PDB file of C-alpha atoms in Angstrom:
ATOM      1  CA  UNK A  28      26.939 -41.033 -19.052  1.00 66.00           C
ATOM      2  CA  UNK A  29      26.343 -41.197 -15.302  1.00 76.00           C
ATOM      3  CA  UNK A  30      28.716 -38.274 -14.801  1.00 83.00           C
ATOM      4  CA  UNK A  31      26.647 -36.145 -17.207  1.00 86.00           C
ATOM      5  CA  UNK A  32      23.485 -36.834 -15.211  1.00 88.00           C
ATOM      6  CA  UNK A  33      25.314 -36.023 -12.008  1.00 89.00           C
ATOM      7  CA  UNK A  34      26.444 -32.678 -13.419  1.00 92.00           C
ATOM      8  CA  UNK A  35      22.908 -31.846 -14.594  1.00 93.00           C
ATOM      9  CA  UNK A  36      21.520 -32.673 -11.174  1.00 93.00           C
ATOM     10  CA  UNK A  37      24.159 -30.475  -9.490  1.00 94.00           C
ATOM     11  CA  UNK A  38      23.341 -27.549 -11.810  1.00 95.00           C
ATOM     12  CA  UNK A  39      19.624 -27.971 -11.099  1.00 94.00           C
ATOM     13  CA  UNK A  40      20.276 -28.083  -7.339  1.00 94.00           C
ATOM     14  CA  UNK A  41      22.388 -24.934  -7.564  1.00 94.00           C
ATOM     15  CA  UNK A  42      19.577 -23.151  -9.442  1.00 93.00           C
ATOM     16  CA  UNK A  43      17.023 -24.210  -6.819  1.00 92.00           C
ATOM     17  CA  UNK A  44      19.342 -23.057  -4.025  1.00 93.00           C
ATOM     18  CA  UNK A  45      19.855 -19.678  -5.716  1.00 92.00           C
ATOM     19  CA  UNK A  46      16.087 -19.323  -6.099  1.00 90.00           C
ATOM     20  CA  UNK A  47      15.464 -19.830  -2.375  1.00 90.00           C
ATOM     21  CA  UNK A  48      18.453 -17.767  -1.231  1.00 93.00           C
ATOM     22  CA  UNK A  49      18.244 -14.743  -3.556  1.00 91.00           C
ATOM     23  CA  UNK A  50      15.213 -14.490  -5.817  1.00 92.00           C
ATOM     24  CA  UNK A  51      12.362 -15.560  -3.536  1.00 93.00           C
ATOM     25  CA  UNK A  52      13.217 -13.205  -0.606  1.00 94.00           C
ATOM     26  CA  UNK A  53      13.642 -10.273  -3.023  1.00 94.00           C
ATOM     27  CA  UNK A  54      10.188 -10.940  -4.487  1.00 95.00           C
ATOM     28  CA  UNK A  55       8.673 -11.038  -0.984  1.00 95.00           C
ATOM     29  CA  UNK A  56      10.301  -7.698  -0.080  1.00 94.00           C
ATOM     30  CA  UNK A  57       9.038  -6.146  -3.320  1.00 94.00           C
ATOM     31  CA  UNK A  58       5.468  -7.335  -2.665  1.00 96.00           C
ATOM     32  CA  UNK A  59       5.604  -5.987   0.911  1.00 95.00           C
ATOM     33  CA  UNK A  60       6.877  -2.602  -0.310  1.00 94.00           C
ATOM     34  CA  UNK A  61       4.135  -2.322  -2.948  1.00 93.00           C
ATOM     35  CA  UNK A  62       1.492  -3.258  -0.361  1.00 95.00           C
ATOM     36  CA  UNK A  63       2.823  -0.614   2.055  1.00 95.00           C
ATOM     37  CA  UNK A  64       2.800   2.049  -0.677  1.00 94.00           C
ATOM     38  CA  UNK A  65      -0.769   1.157  -1.659  1.00 93.00           C
ATOM     39  CA  UNK A  66      -1.972   1.332   1.966  1.00 95.00           C
ATOM     40  CA  UNK A  67      -0.685   4.870   2.626  1.00 95.00           C
ATOM     41  CA  UNK A  68      -3.198   7.316   4.045  1.00 95.00           C
ATOM     42  CA  UNK A  69      -3.330  10.961   5.045  1.00 96.00           C
ATOM     43  CA  UNK A  70      -1.577  11.611   8.350  1.00 95.00           C
ATOM     44  CA  UNK A  71       0.931   8.756   8.070  1.00 96.00           C
ATOM     45  CA  UNK A  72       4.465   9.722   9.024  1.00 97.00           C
ATOM     46  CA  UNK A  73       6.844   8.405   6.385  1.00 97.00           C
ATOM     47  CA  UNK A  74      10.460   8.419   5.266  1.00 97.00           C
ATOM     48  CA  UNK A  75      11.250   8.647   1.566  1.00 96.00           C
ATOM     49  CA  UNK A  76      13.900   6.513  -0.103  1.00 95.00           C
ATOM     50  CA  UNK A  77      16.056   9.642  -0.083  1.00 95.00           C
ATOM     51  CA  UNK A  78      15.764   9.984   3.706  1.00 96.00           C
ATOM     52  CA  UNK A  79      13.297  12.901   3.889  1.00 96.00           C
ATOM     53  CA  UNK A  80      10.923  12.700   6.864  1.00 96.00           C
ATOM     54  CA  UNK A  81       7.396  14.019   6.517  1.00 96.00           C
ATOM     55  CA  UNK A  82       3.690  13.559   7.078  1.00 97.00           C
ATOM     56  CA  UNK A  83       1.300  12.723   4.263  1.00 97.00           C
ATOM     57  CA  UNK A  84      -0.863  15.759   3.548  1.00 96.00           C
ATOM     58  CA  UNK A  85      -2.694  14.535   0.421  1.00 96.00           C
ATOM     59  CA  UNK A  86      -2.719  11.543  -1.903  1.00 96.00           C
ATOM     60  CA  UNK A  87      -3.288  11.321  -5.656  1.00 94.00           C
ATOM     61  CA  UNK A  88      -3.206   8.216  -7.850  1.00 91.00           C
ATOM     62  CA  UNK A  89       0.561   8.131  -8.313  1.00 92.00           C
ATOM     63  CA  UNK A  90       1.691  11.063  -6.157  1.00 95.00           C
ATOM     64  CA  UNK A  91       1.947  11.834  -2.456  1.00 96.00           C
ATOM     65  CA  UNK A  92       2.136  15.321  -0.941  1.00 97.00           C
ATOM     66  CA  UNK A  93       4.361  15.400   2.135  1.00 97.00           C
ATOM     67  CA  UNK A  94       4.257  18.145   4.718  1.00 96.00           C
ATOM     68  CA  UNK A  95       7.868  18.543   5.822  1.00 95.00           C
ATOM     69  CA  UNK A  96       7.563  21.803   7.790  1.00 93.00           C
ATOM     70  CA  UNK A  97       5.017  24.501   8.547  1.00 92.00           C
ATOM     71  CA  UNK A  98       3.589  25.726   5.226  1.00 91.00           C
ATOM     72  CA  UNK A  99       6.008  23.496   3.272  1.00 95.00           C
ATOM     73  CA  UNK A 100       4.549  20.676   1.207  1.00 96.00           C
ATOM     74  CA  UNK A 101       6.418  18.720  -1.452  1.00 97.00           C
ATOM     75  CA  UNK A 102       5.167  16.283  -4.082  1.00 97.00           C
ATOM     76  CA  UNK A 103       6.676  12.793  -4.415  1.00 96.00           C
ATOM     77  CA  UNK A 104       5.883   9.764  -6.505  1.00 96.00           C
ATOM     78  CA  UNK A 105       4.239   7.017  -4.473  1.00 94.00           C
ATOM     79  CA  UNK A 106       7.195   4.714  -5.199  1.00 94.00           C
ATOM     80  CA  UNK A 107       9.524   7.199  -3.462  1.00 95.00           C
ATOM     81  CA  UNK A 108       8.079   6.327  -0.052  1.00 96.00           C
ATOM     82  CA  UNK A 109      10.501   3.973   1.648  1.00 95.00           C
ATOM     83  CA  UNK A 110       8.722   3.206   4.914  1.00 95.00           C
ATOM     84  CA  UNK A 111       6.062   4.287   7.352  1.00 96.00           C
ATOM     85  CA  UNK A 112       7.220   5.441  10.790  1.00 95.00           C
ATOM     86  CA  UNK A 113       5.187   4.604  13.872  1.00 85.00           C
TER      87      UNK A 113
END
């Protein structure tokens, strides 16, 4: 009976370790990405998740218009913005 409790405790410890090693950091990264995407503003220089560099020309609720060259503007979903470049 003591061995069964020991096994249950080990399984619980493994779950807690997995939580702190894998799940918790992924949730933090996801929250940071959503916050960055919500804080976008016109004029920010960004890189999309596909690697396209551009400057935000206009913002709608769920879409971003990126100016990628003179007289060239493309529309992306807000979630397609990977990071803001300084």
